[in-house]
C-alpha positions as YAML, in Angstrom:
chain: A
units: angstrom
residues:
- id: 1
  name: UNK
  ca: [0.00, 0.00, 0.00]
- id: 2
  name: UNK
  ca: [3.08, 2.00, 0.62]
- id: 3
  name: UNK
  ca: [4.80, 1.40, -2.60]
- id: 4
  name: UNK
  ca: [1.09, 2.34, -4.32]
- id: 5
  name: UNK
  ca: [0.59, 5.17, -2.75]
- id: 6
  name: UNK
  ca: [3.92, 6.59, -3.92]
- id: 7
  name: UNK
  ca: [3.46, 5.87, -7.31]
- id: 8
  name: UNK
  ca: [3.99, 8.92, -9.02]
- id: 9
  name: UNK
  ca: [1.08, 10.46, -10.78]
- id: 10
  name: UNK
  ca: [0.04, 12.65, -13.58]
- id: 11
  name: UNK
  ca: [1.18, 16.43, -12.09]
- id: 12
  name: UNK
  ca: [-2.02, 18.44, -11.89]
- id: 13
  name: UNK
  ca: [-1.53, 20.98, -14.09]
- id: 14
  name: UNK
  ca: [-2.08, 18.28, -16.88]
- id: 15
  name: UNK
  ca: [-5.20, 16.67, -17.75]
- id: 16
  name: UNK
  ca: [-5.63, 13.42, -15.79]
- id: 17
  name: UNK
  ca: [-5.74, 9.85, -18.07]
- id: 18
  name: UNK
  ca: [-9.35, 9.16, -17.61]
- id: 19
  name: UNK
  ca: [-10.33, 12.59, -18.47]
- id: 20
  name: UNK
  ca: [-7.78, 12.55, -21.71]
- id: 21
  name: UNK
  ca: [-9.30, 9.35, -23.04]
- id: 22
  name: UNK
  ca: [-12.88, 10.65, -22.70]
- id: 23
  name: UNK
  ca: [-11.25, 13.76, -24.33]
- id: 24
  name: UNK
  ca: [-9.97, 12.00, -27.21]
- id: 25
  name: UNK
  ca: [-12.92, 9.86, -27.14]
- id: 26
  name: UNK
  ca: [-15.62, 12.73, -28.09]
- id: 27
  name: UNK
  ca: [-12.59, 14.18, -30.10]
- id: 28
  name: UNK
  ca: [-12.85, 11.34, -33.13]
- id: 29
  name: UNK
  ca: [-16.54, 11.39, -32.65]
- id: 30
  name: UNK
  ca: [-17.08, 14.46, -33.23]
- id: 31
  name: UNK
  ca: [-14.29, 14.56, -35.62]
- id: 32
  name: UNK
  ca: [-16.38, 11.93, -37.54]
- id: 33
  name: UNK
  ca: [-19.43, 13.91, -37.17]
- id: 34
  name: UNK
  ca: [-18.59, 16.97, -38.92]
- id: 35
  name: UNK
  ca: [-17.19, 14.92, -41.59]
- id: 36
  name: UNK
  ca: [-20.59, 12.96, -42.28]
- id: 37
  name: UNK
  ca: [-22.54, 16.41, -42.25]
- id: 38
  name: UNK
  ca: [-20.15, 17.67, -44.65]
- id: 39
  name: UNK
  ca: [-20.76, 15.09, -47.31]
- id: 40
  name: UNK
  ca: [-24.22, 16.59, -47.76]
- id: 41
  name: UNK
  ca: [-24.54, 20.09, -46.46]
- id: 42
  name: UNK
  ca: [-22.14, 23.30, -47.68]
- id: 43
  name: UNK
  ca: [-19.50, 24.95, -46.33]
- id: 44
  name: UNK
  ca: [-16.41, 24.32, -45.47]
- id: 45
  name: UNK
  ca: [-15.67, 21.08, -43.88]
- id: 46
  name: UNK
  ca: [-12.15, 22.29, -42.43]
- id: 47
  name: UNK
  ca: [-14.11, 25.03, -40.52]
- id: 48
  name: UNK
  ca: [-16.95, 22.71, -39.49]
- id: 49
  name: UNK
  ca: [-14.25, 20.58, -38.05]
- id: 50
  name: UNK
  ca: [-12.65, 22.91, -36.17]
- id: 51
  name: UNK
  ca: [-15.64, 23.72, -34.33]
- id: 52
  name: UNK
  ca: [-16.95, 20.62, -33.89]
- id: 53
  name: UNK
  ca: [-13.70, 20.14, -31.67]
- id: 54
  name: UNK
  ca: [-13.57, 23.10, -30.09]
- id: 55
  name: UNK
  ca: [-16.70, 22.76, -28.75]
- id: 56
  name: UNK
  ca: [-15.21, 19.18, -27.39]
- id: 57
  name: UNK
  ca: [-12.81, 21.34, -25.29]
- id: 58
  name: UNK
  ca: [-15.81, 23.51, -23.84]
- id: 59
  name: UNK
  ca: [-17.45, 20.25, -22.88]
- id: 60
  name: UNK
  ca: [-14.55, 19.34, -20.39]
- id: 61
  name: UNK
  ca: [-13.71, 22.51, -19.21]
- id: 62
  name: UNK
  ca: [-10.83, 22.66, -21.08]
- id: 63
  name: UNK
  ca: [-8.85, 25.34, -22.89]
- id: 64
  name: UNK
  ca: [-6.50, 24.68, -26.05]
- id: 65
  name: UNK
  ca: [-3.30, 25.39, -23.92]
- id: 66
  name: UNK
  ca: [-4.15, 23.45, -21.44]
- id: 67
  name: UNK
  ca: [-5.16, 20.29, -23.69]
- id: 68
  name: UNK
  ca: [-1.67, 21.08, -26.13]
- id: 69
  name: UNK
  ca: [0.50, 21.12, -22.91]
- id: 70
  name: UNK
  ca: [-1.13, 17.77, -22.17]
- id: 71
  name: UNK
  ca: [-0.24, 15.95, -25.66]
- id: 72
  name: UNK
  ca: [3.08, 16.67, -25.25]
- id: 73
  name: UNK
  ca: [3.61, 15.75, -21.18]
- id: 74
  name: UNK
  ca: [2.04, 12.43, -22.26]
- id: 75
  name: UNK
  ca: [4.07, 12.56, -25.37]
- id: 76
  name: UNK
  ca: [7.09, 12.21, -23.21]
- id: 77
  name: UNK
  ca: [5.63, 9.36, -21.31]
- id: 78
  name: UNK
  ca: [4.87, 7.05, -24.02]
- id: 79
  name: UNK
  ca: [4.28, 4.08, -21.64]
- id: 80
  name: UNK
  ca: [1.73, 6.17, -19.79]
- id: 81
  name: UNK
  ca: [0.23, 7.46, -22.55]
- id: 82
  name: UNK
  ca: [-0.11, 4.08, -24.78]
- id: 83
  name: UNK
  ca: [-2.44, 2.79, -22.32]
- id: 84
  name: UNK
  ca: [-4.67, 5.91, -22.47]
- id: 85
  name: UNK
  ca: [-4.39, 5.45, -26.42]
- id: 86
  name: UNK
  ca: [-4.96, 1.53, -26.00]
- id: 87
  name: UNK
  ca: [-8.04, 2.45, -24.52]
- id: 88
  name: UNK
  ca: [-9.40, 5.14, -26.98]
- id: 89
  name: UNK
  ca: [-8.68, 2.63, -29.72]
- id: 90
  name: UNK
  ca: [-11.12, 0.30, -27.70]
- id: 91
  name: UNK
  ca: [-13.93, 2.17, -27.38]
- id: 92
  name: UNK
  ca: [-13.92, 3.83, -30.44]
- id: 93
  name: UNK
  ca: [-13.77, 0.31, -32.29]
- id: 94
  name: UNK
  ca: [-16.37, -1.11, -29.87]
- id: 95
  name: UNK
  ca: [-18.68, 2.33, -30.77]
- id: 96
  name: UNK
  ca: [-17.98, 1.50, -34.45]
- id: 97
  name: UNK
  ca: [-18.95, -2.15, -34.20]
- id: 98
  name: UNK
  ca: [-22.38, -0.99, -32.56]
- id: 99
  name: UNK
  ca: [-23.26, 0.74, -35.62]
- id: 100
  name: UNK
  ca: [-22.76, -1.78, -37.94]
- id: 101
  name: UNK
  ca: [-18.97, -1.31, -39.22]
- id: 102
  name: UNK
  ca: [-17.02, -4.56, -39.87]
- id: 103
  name: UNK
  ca: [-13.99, -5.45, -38.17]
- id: 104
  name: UNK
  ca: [-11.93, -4.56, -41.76]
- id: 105
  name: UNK
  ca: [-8.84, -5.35, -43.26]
- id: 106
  name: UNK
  ca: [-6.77, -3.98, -40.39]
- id: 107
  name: UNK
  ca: [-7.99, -7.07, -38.22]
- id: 108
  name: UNK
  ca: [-6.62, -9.67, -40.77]
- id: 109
  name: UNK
  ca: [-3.59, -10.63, -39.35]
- id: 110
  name: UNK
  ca: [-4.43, -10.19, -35.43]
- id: 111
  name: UNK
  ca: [-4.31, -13.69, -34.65]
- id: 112
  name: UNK
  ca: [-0.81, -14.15, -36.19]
- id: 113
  name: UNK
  ca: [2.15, -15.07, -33.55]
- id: 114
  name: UNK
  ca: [5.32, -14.37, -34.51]
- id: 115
  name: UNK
  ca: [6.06, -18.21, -36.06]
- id: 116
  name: UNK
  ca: [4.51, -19.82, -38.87]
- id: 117
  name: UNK
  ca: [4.38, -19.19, -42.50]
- id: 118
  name: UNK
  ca: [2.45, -15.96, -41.81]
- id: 119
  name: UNK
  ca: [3.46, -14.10, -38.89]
- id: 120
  name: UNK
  ca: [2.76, -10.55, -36.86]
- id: 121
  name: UNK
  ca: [6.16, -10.07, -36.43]
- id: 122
  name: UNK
  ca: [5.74, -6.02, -34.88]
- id: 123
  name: UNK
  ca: [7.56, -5.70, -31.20]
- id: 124
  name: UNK
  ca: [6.99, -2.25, -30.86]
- id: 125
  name: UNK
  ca: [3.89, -0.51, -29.17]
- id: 126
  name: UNK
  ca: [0.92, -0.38, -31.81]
- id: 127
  name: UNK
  ca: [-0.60, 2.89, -30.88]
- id: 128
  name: UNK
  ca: [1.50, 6.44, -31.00]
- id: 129
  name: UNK
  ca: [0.58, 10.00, -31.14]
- id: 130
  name: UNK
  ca: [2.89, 12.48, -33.32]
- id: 131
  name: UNK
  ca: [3.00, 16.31, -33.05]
- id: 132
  name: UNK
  ca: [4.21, 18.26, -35.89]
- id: 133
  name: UNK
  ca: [7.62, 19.40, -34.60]
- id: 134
  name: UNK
  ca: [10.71, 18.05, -32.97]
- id: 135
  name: UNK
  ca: [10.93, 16.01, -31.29]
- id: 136
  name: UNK
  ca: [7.51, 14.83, -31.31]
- id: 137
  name: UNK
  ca: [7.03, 14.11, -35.20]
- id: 138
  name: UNK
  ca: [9.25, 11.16, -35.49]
- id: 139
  name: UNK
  ca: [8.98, 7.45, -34.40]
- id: 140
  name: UNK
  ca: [11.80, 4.89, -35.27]
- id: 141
  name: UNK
  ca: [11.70, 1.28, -34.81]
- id: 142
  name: UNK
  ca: [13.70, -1.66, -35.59]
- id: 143
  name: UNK
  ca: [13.93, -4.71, -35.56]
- id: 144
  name: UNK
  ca: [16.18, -7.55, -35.49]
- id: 145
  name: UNK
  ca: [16.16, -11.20, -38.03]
- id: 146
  name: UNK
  ca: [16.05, -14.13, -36.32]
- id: 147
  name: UNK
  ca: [16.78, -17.81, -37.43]
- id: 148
  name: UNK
  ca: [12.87, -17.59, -38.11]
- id: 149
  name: UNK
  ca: [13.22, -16.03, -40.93]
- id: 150
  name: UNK
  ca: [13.88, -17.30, -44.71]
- id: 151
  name: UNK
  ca: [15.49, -16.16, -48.29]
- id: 152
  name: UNK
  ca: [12.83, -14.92, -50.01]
- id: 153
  name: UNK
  ca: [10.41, -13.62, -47.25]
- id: 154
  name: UNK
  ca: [8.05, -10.48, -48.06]
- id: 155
  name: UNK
  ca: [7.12, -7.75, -45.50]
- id: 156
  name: UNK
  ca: [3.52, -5.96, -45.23]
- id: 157
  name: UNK
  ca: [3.42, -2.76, -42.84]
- id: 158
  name: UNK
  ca: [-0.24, -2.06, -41.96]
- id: 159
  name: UNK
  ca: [-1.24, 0.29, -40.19]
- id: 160
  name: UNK
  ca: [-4.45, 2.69, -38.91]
- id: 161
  name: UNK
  ca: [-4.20, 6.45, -39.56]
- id: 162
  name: UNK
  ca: [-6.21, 9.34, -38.56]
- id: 163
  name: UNK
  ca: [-5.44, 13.37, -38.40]
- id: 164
  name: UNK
  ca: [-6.66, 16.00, -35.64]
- id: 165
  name: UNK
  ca: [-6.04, 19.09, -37.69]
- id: 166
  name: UNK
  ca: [-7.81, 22.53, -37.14]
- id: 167
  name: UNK
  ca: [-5.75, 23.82, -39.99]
- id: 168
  name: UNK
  ca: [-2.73, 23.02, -42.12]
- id: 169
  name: UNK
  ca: [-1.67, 20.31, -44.48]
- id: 170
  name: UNK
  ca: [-1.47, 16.72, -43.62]
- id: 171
  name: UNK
  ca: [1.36, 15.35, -44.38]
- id: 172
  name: UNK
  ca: [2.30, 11.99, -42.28]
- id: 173
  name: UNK
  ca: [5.31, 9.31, -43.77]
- id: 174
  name: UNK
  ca: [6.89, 6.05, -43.07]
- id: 175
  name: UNK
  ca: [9.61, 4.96, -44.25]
- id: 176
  name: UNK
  ca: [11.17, 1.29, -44.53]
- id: 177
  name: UNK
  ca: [14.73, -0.13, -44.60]
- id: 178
  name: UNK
  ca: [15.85, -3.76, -45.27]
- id: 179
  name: UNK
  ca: [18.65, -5.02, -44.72]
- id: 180
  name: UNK
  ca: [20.00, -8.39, -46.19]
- id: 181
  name: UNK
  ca: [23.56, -9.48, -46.88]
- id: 182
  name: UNK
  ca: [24.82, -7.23, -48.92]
- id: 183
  name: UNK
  ca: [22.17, -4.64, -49.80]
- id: 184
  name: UNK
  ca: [19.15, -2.46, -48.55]
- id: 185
  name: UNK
  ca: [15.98, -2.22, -50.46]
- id: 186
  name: UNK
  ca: [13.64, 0.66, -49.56]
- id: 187
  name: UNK
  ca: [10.32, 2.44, -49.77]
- id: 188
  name: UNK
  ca: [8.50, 4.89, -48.10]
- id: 189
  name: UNK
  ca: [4.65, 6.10, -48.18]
- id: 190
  name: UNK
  ca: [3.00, 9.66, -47.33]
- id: 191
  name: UNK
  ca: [-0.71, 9.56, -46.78]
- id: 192
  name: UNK
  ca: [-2.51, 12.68, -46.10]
- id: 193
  name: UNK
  ca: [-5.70, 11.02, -45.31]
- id: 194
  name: UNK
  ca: [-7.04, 8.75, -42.25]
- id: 195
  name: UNK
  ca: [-7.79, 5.00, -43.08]
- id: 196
  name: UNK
  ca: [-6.19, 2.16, -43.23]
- id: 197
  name: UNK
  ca: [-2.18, 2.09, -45.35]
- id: 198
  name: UNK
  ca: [-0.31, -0.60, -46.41]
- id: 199
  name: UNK
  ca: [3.67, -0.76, -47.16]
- id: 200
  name: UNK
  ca: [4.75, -3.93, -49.02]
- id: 201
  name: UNK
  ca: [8.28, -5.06, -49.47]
- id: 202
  name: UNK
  ca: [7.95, -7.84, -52.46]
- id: 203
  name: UNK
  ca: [10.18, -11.21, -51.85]
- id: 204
  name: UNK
  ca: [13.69, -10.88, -52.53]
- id: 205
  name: UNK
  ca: [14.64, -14.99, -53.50]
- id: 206
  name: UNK
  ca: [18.30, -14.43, -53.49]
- id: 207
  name: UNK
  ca: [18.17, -13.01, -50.01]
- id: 208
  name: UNK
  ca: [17.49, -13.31, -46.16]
- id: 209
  name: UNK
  ca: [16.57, -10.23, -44.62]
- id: 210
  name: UNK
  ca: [18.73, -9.38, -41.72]
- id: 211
  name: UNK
  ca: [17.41, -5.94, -40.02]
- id: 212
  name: UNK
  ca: [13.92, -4.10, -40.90]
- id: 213
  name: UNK
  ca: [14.37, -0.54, -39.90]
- id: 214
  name: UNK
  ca: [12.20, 2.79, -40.37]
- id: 215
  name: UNK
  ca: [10.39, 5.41, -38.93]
- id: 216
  name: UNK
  ca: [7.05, 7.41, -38.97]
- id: 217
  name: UNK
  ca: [7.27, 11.03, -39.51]
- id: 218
  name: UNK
  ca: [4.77, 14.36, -39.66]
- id: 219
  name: UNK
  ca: [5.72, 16.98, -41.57]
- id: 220
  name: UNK
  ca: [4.81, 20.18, -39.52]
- id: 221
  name: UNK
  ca: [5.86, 22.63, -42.64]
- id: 222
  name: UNK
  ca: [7.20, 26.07, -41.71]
- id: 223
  name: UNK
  ca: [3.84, 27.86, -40.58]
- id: 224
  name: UNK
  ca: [3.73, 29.18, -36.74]
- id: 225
  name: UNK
  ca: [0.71, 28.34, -35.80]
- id: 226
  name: UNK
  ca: [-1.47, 27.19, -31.88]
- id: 227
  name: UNK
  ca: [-4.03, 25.25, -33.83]
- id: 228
  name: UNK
  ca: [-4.04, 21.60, -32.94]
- id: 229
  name: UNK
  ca: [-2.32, 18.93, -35.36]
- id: 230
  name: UNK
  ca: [-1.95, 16.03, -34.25]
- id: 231
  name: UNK
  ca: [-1.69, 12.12, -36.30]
- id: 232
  name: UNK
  ca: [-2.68, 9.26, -34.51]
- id: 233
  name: UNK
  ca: [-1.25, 6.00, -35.62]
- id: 234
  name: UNK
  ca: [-3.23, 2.47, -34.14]
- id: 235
  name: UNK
  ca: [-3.01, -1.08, -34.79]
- id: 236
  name: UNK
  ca: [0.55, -1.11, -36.32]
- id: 237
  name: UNK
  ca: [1.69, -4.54, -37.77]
- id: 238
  name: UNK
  ca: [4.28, -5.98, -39.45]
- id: 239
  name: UNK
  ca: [3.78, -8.96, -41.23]
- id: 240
  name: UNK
  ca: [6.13, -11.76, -42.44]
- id: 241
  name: UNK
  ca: [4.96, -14.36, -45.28]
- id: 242
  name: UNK
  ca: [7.48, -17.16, -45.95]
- id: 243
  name: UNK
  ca: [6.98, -18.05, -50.14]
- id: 244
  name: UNK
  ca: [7.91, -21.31, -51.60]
- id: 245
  name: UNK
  ca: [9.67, -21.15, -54.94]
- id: 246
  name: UNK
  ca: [9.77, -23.53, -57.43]
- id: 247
  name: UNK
  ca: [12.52, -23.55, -60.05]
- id: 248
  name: UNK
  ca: [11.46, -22.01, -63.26]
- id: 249
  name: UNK
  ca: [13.58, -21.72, -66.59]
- id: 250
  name: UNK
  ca: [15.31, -18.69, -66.80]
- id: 251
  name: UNK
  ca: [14.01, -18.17, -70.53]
- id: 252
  name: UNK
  ca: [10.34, -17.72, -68.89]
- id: 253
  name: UNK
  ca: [11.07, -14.84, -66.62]
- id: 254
  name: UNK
  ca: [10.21, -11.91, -67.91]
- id: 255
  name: UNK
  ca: [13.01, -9.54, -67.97]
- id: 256
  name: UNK
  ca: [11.43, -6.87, -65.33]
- id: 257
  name: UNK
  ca: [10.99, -9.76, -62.60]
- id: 258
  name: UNK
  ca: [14.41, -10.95, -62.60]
- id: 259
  name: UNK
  ca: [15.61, -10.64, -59.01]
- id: 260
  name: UNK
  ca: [12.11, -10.11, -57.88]
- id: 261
  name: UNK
  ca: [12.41, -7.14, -55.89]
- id: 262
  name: UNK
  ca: [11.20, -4.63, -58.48]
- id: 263
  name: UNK
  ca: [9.10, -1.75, -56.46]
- id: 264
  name: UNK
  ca: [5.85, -2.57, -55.86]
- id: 265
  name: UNK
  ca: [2.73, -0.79, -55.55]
- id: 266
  name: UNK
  ca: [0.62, -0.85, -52.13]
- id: 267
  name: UNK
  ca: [-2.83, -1.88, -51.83]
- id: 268
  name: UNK
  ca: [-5.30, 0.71, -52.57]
- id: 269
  name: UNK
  ca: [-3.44, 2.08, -55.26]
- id: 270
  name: UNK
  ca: [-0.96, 4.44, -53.46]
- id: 271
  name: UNK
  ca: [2.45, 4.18, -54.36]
- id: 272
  name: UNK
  ca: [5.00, 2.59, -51.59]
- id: 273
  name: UNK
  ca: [7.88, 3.33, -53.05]
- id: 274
  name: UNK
  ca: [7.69, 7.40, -53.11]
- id: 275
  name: UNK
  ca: [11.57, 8.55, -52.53]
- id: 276
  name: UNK
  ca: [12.92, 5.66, -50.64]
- id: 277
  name: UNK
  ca: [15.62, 5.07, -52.69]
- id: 278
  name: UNK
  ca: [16.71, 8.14, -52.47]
- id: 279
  name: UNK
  ca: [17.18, 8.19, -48.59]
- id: 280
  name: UNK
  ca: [19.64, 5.17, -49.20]
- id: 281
  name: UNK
  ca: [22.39, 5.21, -51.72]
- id: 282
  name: UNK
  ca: [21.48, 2.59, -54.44]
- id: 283
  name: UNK
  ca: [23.81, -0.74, -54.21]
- id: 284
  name: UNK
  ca: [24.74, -1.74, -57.81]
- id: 285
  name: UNK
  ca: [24.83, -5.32, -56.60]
- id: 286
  name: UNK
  ca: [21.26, -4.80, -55.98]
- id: 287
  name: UNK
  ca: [18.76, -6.51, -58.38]
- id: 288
  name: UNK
  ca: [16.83, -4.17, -58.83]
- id: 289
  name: UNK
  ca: [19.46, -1.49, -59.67]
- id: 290
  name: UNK
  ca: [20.94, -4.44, -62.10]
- id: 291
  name: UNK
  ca: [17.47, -4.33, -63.90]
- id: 292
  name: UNK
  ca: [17.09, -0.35, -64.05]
- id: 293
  name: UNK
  ca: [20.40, -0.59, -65.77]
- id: 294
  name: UNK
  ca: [19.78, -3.08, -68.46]
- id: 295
  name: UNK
  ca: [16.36, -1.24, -69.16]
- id: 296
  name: UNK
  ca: [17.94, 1.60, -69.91]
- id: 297
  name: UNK
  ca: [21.04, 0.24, -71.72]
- id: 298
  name: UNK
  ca: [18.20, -1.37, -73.90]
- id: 299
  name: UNK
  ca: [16.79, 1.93, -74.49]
- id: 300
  name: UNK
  ca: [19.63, 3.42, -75.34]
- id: 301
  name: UNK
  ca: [20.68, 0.64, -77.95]
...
């Protein structure tokens, strides 16, 4: 009783957990409200937005300093502040499943360990808040190959997004980095809307992946501004397929799947490969540098 009753707790000045997951709570939903009425009434959505959420903060008592200063105490406190964000996550999913919405393609993998041919192979914490400036707008993670793992494994990143902007452009990325023997292949996405994204890394059969690195990032811009911004990510996975591969006559391959780690497109249609090969230097021992260059050496002839 001792030891729980000097626990140290949330200092006063900030808003207490319970109160900042009701907060956050009525925050999506009315978030989600303004965007429904906006689908078939005028005006500016942004604006209804805005208001929608400020009239959260009036609810609780609570002024836009006061709930800013919060985001970032509990930003600094990520254990504290994943279970607050754990919980949010919760309720909004169990509100969403009361009015009829489908568990969806996010929930796919849940039941995935981190063995098998399929696997959930994410160590990190799967909820996160970022704020649009240092050092708030970045999350790196990485992770370490085990004797799990197989040549010619393929990586999906899925994640759930979703944006608390009064103002300002959205612009949230995450970038991906694996490493194999002698090589890193690379991609990155941007999504500027909330939903559900997906970053594939396609098989690589000459290879076993070693390290998977990255980050999430928000781009704040250069604008001084109070309005909130704020990205939540939820439900982050990574998953790991093992492929069999059966030997096929060189002469069938088509030319552009030689080496079989050719950038890919995500599903959905957005495009995971953005810049990420421009973060890392291209390795000309790489296959799919090796394929670039006899494309264009074709072209050229």
């Amino acid at each position: 009783m001792l030891m729980a009753a000097c626990k140290p707790g949330t200092p006063s000045q900030y808003i207490q957990p319970d109160d900042m997951e009701d907060i956050l709570v009525d925050y999506y939903m009315a978030k989600a409200l303004a965007q429904q009425e906006g689908i078939t009434s005028q005006g500016n959505q942004e604006y209804r937005i805005a208001l929608y959420t400020e009239a959260v903060l009036r609810k609780h008592g609570v002024t836009q300093a006061e709930f800013d200063s919060s985001l970032v105490y509990y930003f600094t406190r990520a254990d504290r502040f994943d279970e607050v964000l754990q919980q949010v996550s919760t309720r909004l999913d169990e509100q969403a499943m009361a009015m009829g919405a489908s568990e969806g393609e996010i929930g796919k993998y849940t039941a995935f360990n981190a063995t098998g041919d399929t696997a959930n192979i994410w160590a990190d914490r799967t909820t996160a808040l970022l704020l649009p400036y240092p050092p708030y707008n970045r999350w790196d993670f990485s992770i370490e190959a085990d004797s799990s793992y197989r040549r010619g494994d393929a990586l999906l990143l899925m994640f759930m997004s979703d944006y608390m902007y009064q103002q300002g452009n959205k612009d949230g990325m995450v970038y991906l980095a694996v490493e194999y023997e002698d090589t890193v292949v690379s991609r990155n996405l941007h999504f500027a809307v909330a939903g559900l994204s997906q970053l594939r890394v396609s098989e690589d059969t000459a290879r076993t992946i070693k390290k998977i690195k990255g980050f999430f990032y928000l781009n704040g811009g250069f604008e001084p501004t109070t309005a909130t911004r704020m990205l939540f990510l939820n439900n982050v996975q990574l998953i790991r397929f093992h492929t069999k591969h059966e030997e096929i006559p060189t002469d069938s391959i088509p030319r552009d799947s030689i080496g079989g780690s050719l950038p890919t497109d995500s599903v959905g249609g957005r495009d995971s490969t953005g810049r990420g090969d421009e973060l890392l230097p291209p390795d000309r021992r790489d296959s799919t540098y090796r394929v670039a260059a006899r494309r264009d050496s074709a072209t050229t002839r």
